[in-house]
XYZ file of C-alpha atoms in Angstrom:
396
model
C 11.296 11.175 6.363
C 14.442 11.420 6.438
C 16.779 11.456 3.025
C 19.978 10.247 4.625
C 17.992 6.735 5.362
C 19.323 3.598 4.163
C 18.063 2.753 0.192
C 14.525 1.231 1.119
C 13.252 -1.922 -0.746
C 10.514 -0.909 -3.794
C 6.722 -1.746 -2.738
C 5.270 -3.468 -4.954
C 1.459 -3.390 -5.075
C -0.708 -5.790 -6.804
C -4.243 -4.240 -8.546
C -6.266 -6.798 -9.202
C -10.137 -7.062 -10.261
C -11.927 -9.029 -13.205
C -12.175 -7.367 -16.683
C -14.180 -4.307 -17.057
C -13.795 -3.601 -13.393
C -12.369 -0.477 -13.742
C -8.312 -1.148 -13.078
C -6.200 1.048 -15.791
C -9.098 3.192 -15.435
C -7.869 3.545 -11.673
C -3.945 3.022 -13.393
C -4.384 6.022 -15.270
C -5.822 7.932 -12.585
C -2.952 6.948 -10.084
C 0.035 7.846 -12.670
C -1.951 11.282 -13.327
C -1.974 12.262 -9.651
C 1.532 10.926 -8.265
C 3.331 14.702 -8.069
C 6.664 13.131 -8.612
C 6.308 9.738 -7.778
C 8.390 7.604 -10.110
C 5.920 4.688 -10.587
C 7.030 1.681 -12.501
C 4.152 -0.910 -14.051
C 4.098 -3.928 -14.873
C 0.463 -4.758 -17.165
C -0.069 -8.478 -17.257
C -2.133 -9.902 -20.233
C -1.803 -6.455 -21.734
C -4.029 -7.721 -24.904
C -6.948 -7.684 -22.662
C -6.877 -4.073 -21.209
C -9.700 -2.275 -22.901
C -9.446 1.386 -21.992
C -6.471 3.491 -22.350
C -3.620 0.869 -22.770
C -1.854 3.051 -24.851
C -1.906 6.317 -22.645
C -0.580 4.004 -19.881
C 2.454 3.182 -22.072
C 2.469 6.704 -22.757
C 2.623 7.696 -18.873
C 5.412 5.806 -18.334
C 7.606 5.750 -20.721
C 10.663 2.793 -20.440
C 9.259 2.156 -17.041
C 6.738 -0.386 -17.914
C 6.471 -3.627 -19.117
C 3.895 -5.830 -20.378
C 2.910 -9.979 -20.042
C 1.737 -10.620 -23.460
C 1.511 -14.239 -22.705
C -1.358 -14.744 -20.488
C -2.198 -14.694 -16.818
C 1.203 -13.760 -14.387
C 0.304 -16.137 -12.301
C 0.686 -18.891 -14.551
C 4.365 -18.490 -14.072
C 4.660 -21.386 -11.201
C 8.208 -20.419 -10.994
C 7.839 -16.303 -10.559
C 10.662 -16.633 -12.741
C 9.281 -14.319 -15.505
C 7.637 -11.632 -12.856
C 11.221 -11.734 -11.050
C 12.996 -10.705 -13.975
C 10.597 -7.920 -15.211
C 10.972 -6.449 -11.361
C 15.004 -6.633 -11.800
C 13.805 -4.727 -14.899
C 11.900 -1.925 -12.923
C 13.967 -1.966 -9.729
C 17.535 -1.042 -11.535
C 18.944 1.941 -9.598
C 19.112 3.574 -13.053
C 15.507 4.120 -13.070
C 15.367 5.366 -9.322
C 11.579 4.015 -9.072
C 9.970 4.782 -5.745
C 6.831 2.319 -6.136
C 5.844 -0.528 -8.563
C 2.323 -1.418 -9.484
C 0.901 -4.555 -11.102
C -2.030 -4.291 -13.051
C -2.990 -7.903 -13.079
C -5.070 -9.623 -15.358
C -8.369 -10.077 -14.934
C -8.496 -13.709 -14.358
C -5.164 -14.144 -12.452
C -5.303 -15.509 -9.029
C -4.293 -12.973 -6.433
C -3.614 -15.222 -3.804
C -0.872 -17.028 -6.265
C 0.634 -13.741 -7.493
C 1.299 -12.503 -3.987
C 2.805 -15.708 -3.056
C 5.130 -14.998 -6.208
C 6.156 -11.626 -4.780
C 6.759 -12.802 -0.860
C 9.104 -16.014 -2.664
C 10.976 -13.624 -4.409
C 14.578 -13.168 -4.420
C 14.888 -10.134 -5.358
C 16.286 -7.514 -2.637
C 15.002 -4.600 -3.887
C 11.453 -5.413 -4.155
C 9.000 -6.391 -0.874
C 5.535 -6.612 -1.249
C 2.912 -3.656 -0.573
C -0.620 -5.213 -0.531
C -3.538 -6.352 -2.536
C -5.816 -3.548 -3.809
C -9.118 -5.389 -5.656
C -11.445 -3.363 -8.000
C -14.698 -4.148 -7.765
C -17.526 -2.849 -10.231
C -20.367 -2.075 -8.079
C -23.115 -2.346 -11.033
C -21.875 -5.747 -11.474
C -21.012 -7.171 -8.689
C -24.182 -9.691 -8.697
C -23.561 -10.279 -11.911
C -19.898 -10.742 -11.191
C -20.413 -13.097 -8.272
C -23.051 -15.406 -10.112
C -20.245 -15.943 -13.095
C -17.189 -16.102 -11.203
C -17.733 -17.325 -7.593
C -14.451 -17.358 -7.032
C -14.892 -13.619 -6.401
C -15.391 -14.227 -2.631
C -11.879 -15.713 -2.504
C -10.453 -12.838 -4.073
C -11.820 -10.409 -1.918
C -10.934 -12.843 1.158
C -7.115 -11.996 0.636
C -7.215 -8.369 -0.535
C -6.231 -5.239 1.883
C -7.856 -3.046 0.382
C -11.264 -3.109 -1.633
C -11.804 -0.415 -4.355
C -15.726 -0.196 -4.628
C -15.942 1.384 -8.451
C -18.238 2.875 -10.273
C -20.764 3.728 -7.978
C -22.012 6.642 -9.870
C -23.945 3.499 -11.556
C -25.623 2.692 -8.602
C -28.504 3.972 -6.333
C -27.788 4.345 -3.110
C -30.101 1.700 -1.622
C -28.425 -0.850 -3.179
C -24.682 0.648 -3.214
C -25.547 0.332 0.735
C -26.540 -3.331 0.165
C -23.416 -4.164 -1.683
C -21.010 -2.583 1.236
C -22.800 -4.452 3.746
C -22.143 -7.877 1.702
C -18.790 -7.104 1.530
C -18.187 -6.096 5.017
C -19.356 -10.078 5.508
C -16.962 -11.312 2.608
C -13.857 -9.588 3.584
C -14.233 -8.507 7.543
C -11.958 -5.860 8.607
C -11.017 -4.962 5.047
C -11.268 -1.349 3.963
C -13.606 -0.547 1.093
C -13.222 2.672 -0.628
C -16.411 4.318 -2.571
C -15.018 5.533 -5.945
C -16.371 6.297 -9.776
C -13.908 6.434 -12.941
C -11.279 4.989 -10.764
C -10.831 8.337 -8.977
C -9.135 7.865 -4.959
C -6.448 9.792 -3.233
C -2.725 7.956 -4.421
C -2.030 8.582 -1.246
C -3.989 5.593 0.364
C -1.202 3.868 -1.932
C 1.906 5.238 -2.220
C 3.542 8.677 -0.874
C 3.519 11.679 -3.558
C 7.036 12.942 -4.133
C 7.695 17.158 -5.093
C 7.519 17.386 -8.202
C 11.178 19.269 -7.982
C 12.429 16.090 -6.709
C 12.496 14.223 -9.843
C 13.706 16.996 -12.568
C 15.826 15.924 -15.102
C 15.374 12.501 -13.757
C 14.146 9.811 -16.970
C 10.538 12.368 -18.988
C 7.959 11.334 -16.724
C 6.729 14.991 -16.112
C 7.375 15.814 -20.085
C 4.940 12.378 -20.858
C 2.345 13.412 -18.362
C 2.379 16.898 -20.054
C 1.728 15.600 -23.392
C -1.094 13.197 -22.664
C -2.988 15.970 -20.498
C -2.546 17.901 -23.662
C -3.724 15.296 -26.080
C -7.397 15.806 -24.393
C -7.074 13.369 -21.132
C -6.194 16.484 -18.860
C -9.270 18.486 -18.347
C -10.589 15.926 -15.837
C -7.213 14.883 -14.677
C -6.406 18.985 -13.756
C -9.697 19.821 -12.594
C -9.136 16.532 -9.674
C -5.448 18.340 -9.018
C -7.160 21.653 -7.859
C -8.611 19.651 -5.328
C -5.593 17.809 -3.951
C -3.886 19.185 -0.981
C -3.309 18.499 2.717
C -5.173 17.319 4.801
C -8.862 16.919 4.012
C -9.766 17.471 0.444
C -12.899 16.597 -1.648
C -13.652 15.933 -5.416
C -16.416 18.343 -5.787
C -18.027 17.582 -8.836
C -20.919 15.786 -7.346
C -19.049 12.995 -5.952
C -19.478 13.923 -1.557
C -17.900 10.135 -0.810
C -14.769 10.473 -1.812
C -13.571 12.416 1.196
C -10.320 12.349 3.133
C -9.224 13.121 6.346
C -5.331 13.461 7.517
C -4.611 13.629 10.838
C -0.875 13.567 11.555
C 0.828 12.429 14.922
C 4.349 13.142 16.458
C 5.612 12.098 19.866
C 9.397 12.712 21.654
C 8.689 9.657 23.520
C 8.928 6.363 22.250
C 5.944 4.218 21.716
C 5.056 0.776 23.929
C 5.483 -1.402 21.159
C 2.419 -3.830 22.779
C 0.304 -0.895 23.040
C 0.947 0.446 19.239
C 0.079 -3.313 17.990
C -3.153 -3.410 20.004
C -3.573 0.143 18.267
C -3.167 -1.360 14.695
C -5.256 -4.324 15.397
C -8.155 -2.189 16.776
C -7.599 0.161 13.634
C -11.038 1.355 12.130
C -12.457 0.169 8.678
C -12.308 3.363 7.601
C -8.417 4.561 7.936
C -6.831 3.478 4.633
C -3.711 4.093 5.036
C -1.021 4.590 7.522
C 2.923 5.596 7.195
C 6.121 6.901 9.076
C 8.542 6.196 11.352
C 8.344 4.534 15.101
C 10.537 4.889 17.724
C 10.445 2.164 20.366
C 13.139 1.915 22.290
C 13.053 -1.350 23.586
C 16.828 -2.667 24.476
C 17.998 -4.136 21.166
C 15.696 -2.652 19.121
C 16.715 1.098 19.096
C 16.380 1.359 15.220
C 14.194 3.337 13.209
C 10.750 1.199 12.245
C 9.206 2.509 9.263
C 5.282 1.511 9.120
C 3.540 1.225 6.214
C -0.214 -0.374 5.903
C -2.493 -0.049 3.391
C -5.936 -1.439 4.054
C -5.391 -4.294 6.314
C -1.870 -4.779 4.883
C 1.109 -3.993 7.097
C 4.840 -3.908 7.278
C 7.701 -2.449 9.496
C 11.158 -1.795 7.772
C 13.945 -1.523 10.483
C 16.802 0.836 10.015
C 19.446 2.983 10.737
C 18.840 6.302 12.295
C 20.149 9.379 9.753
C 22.948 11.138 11.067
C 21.819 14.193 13.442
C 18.401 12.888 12.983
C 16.093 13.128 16.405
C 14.916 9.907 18.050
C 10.902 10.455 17.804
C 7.712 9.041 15.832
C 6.214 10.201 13.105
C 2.743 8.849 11.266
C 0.097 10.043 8.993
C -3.217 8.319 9.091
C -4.900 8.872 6.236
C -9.274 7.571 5.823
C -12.433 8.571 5.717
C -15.093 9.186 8.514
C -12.643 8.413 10.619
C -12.019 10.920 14.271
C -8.952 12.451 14.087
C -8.772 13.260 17.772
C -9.980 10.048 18.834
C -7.032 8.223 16.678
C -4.489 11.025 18.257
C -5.991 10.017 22.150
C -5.211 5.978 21.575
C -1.548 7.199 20.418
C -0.947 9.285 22.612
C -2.000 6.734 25.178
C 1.107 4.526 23.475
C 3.518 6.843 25.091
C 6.316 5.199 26.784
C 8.661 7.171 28.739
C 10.808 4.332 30.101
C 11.243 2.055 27.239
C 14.968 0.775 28.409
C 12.426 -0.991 31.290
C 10.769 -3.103 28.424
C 11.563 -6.476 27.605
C 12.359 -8.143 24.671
C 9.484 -9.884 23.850
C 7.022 -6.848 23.951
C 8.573 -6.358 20.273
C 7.224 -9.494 19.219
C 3.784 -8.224 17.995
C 5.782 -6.176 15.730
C 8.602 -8.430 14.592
C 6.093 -10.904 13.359
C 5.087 -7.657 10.562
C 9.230 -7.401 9.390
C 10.396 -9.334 6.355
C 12.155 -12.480 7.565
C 14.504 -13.398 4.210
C 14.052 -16.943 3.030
C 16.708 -19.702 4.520
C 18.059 -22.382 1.575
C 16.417 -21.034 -0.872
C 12.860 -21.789 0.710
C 9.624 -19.653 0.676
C 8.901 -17.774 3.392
C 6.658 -19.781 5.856
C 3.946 -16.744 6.685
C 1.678 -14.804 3.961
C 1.718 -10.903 4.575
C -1.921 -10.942 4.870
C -2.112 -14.031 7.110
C -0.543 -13.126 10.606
C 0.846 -15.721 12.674
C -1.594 -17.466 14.896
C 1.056 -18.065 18.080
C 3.772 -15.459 19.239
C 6.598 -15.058 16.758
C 9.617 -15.862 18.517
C 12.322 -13.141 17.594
C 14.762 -14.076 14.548
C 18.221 -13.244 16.352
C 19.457 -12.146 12.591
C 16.745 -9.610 12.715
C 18.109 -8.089 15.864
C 21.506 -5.662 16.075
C 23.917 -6.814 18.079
C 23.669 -5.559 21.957
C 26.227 -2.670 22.751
């Protein structure tokens, strides 16, 4: 929140979902409400999109590429993903998120493993988002049972389409998922439309003038006829809650924002996260903890059940205090402000060093000798993770 911060790795978040599922449907949607995001993409199997390939090209100008050769993750190596990324995450391009519209046969699971190997420093990895077509999803299930394992490893499910759906059976369909994928968020949506926020943070507009066309390209493909609907969703947009009005009452948002002078019991802001309700989507900002050794800036960042803290540096002049915004739906806003308020900690100098555990097991650990790391994003450690001393400043 901060712009004097340290240069950030790029998220990179994976969209997967079989064919016709709706994804550059939800693409297209995403790059025409981003403000001034710079999003770069990266559309594997791009023969296979059937909807709008072009406008996505069109979107995003020298900022995407395509896989022409098949499934992504059929590159064992990552080799051929790594050097599209280098591609995207060039300075020169000053991209603030990357999103990878995968094909829709690739295996998630193997493409995120691809993303957490990589060597690339400016990239990390920003969570699974799968698209599921609600007026298939028998149909879906029956042909491709491997479905189930997909939505096992997602963080969050995109339930789309359900304007094709009756209610008794869209409420059917939740309830089987909430038994595939426990704990994982599902958001109701038609024609791909959901807040880019429960993805990526929306930039000014002013901040990216003169920076690359984007603005100029979005301009021209609202008005080549694909901007009636797209403008009509941007009267809507705004903060805190908002609502797509045309007929659509589930797709509603609620912001509720949370600041605190004090620094936050690390233990008690895990427990928080863990006991997090299906319904808030996303959650970002800045922690302050504290905790002797640990007096850095943690910026959090979950989507769905995905989450990450990025330790650093303090901006000069800038005030030691938290800052989040929890953004869901039919969630309580002052119930989620009690529990963090409850996280308060007004001595943190008294708190040992292994109440940051919990937390340090959610920071990139780089791989040693050129190995993969040895814990999935998505798949927490089952023990305590015992504090990498490289992670750590050094004591004052």
């Amino acid at each position: 929140m901060n712009s004097s911060q340290a240069v950030q790795p790029i998220p990179v978040v994976v969209l997967s979902g079989f064919l016709g599922s709706g994804k550059t449907t939800l693409l297209n949607h995403l790059l025409g409400h981003r403000g001034g995001t710079r999003i770069g993409v990266v559309v594997n199997d791009f023969g296979s999109i059937e909807v709008d390939a072009m406008a996505v090209a069109g979107q995003v100008g020298d900022s995407m590429v395509s896989l022409g050769g098949g499934c992504l993750c059929c590159a064992v190596d990552g080799s051929e993903l790594d050097a599209y990324l280098e591609k995207l995450s060039a300075p020169v391009h000053r991209i603030d998120v990357i999103v990878i519209e995968a094909s829709g046969l690739a295996e998630p699971q193997e493409m995120i493993r691809m993303l957490v190997a990589s060597e690339n420093p400016a990239i990390r990895y920003g969570g699974l988002v799968q698209v599921v077509d609600a007026a298939e999803f028998d149909a879906t299930r029956a042909r491709h049972p491997e479905t189930d394992r997909h939505l096992a490893v997602a963080d969050l499910v995109v339930l789309n389409k359900t304007d094709r759906v009756e209610a008794a059976a869209l409420t059917r369909i939740e309830t089987e998922l909430g038994a595939l994928c426990p704990g994982t968020p599902v958001v109701a949506a038609d024609h791909g439309r959901i807040d880019p926020e429960l993805l990526f943070d929306r930039r000014p507009w002013t901040e990216t003038q003169g920076q690359l066309s984007f603005e100029d390209l979005i301009s021209q493909a609202r008005d080549a006829g694909a901007g009636d609907a797209a403008e009509a969703d941007a009267e809507h947009e705004g903060h805190g809650r908002h609502e797509d009005h045309r007929g659509h009452a589930h797709t509603l948002y609620e912001s509720t924002e949370f600041v605190s002078e004090q620094a936050l019991n690390p233990r008690r802001f895990i427990d928080f996260l863990d006991r997090r309700p299906a319904g808030l989507y996303r959650i970002k900002g800045f922690v302050h903890f504290g905790v002797p050794g640990h007096e850095e800036r943690y910026e959090v960042h979950a989507v769905g059940r995905f989450l990450r803290f990025v330790p650093g540096p303090w901006g000069r002049g800038e005030p030691r205090r938290s800052q989040l915004v929890l953004i869901g739906a039919g969630t309580d806003g002052p119930a989620l402000l009690h529990e963090l308020e409850a996280c308060r900690d007004p001595a943190p100098q008294h708190a040992p060093p292994e109440s940051m555990w919990g937390v340090l097991r959610y920071v990139d650990r780089p791989a040693r000798d050129g190995a993969e790391p040895d814990r999935e994003p998505y798949e927490p450690d089952p023990e305590p993770y015992e504090p990498d001393p490289d992670l750590r400043p050094e004591d004052p």
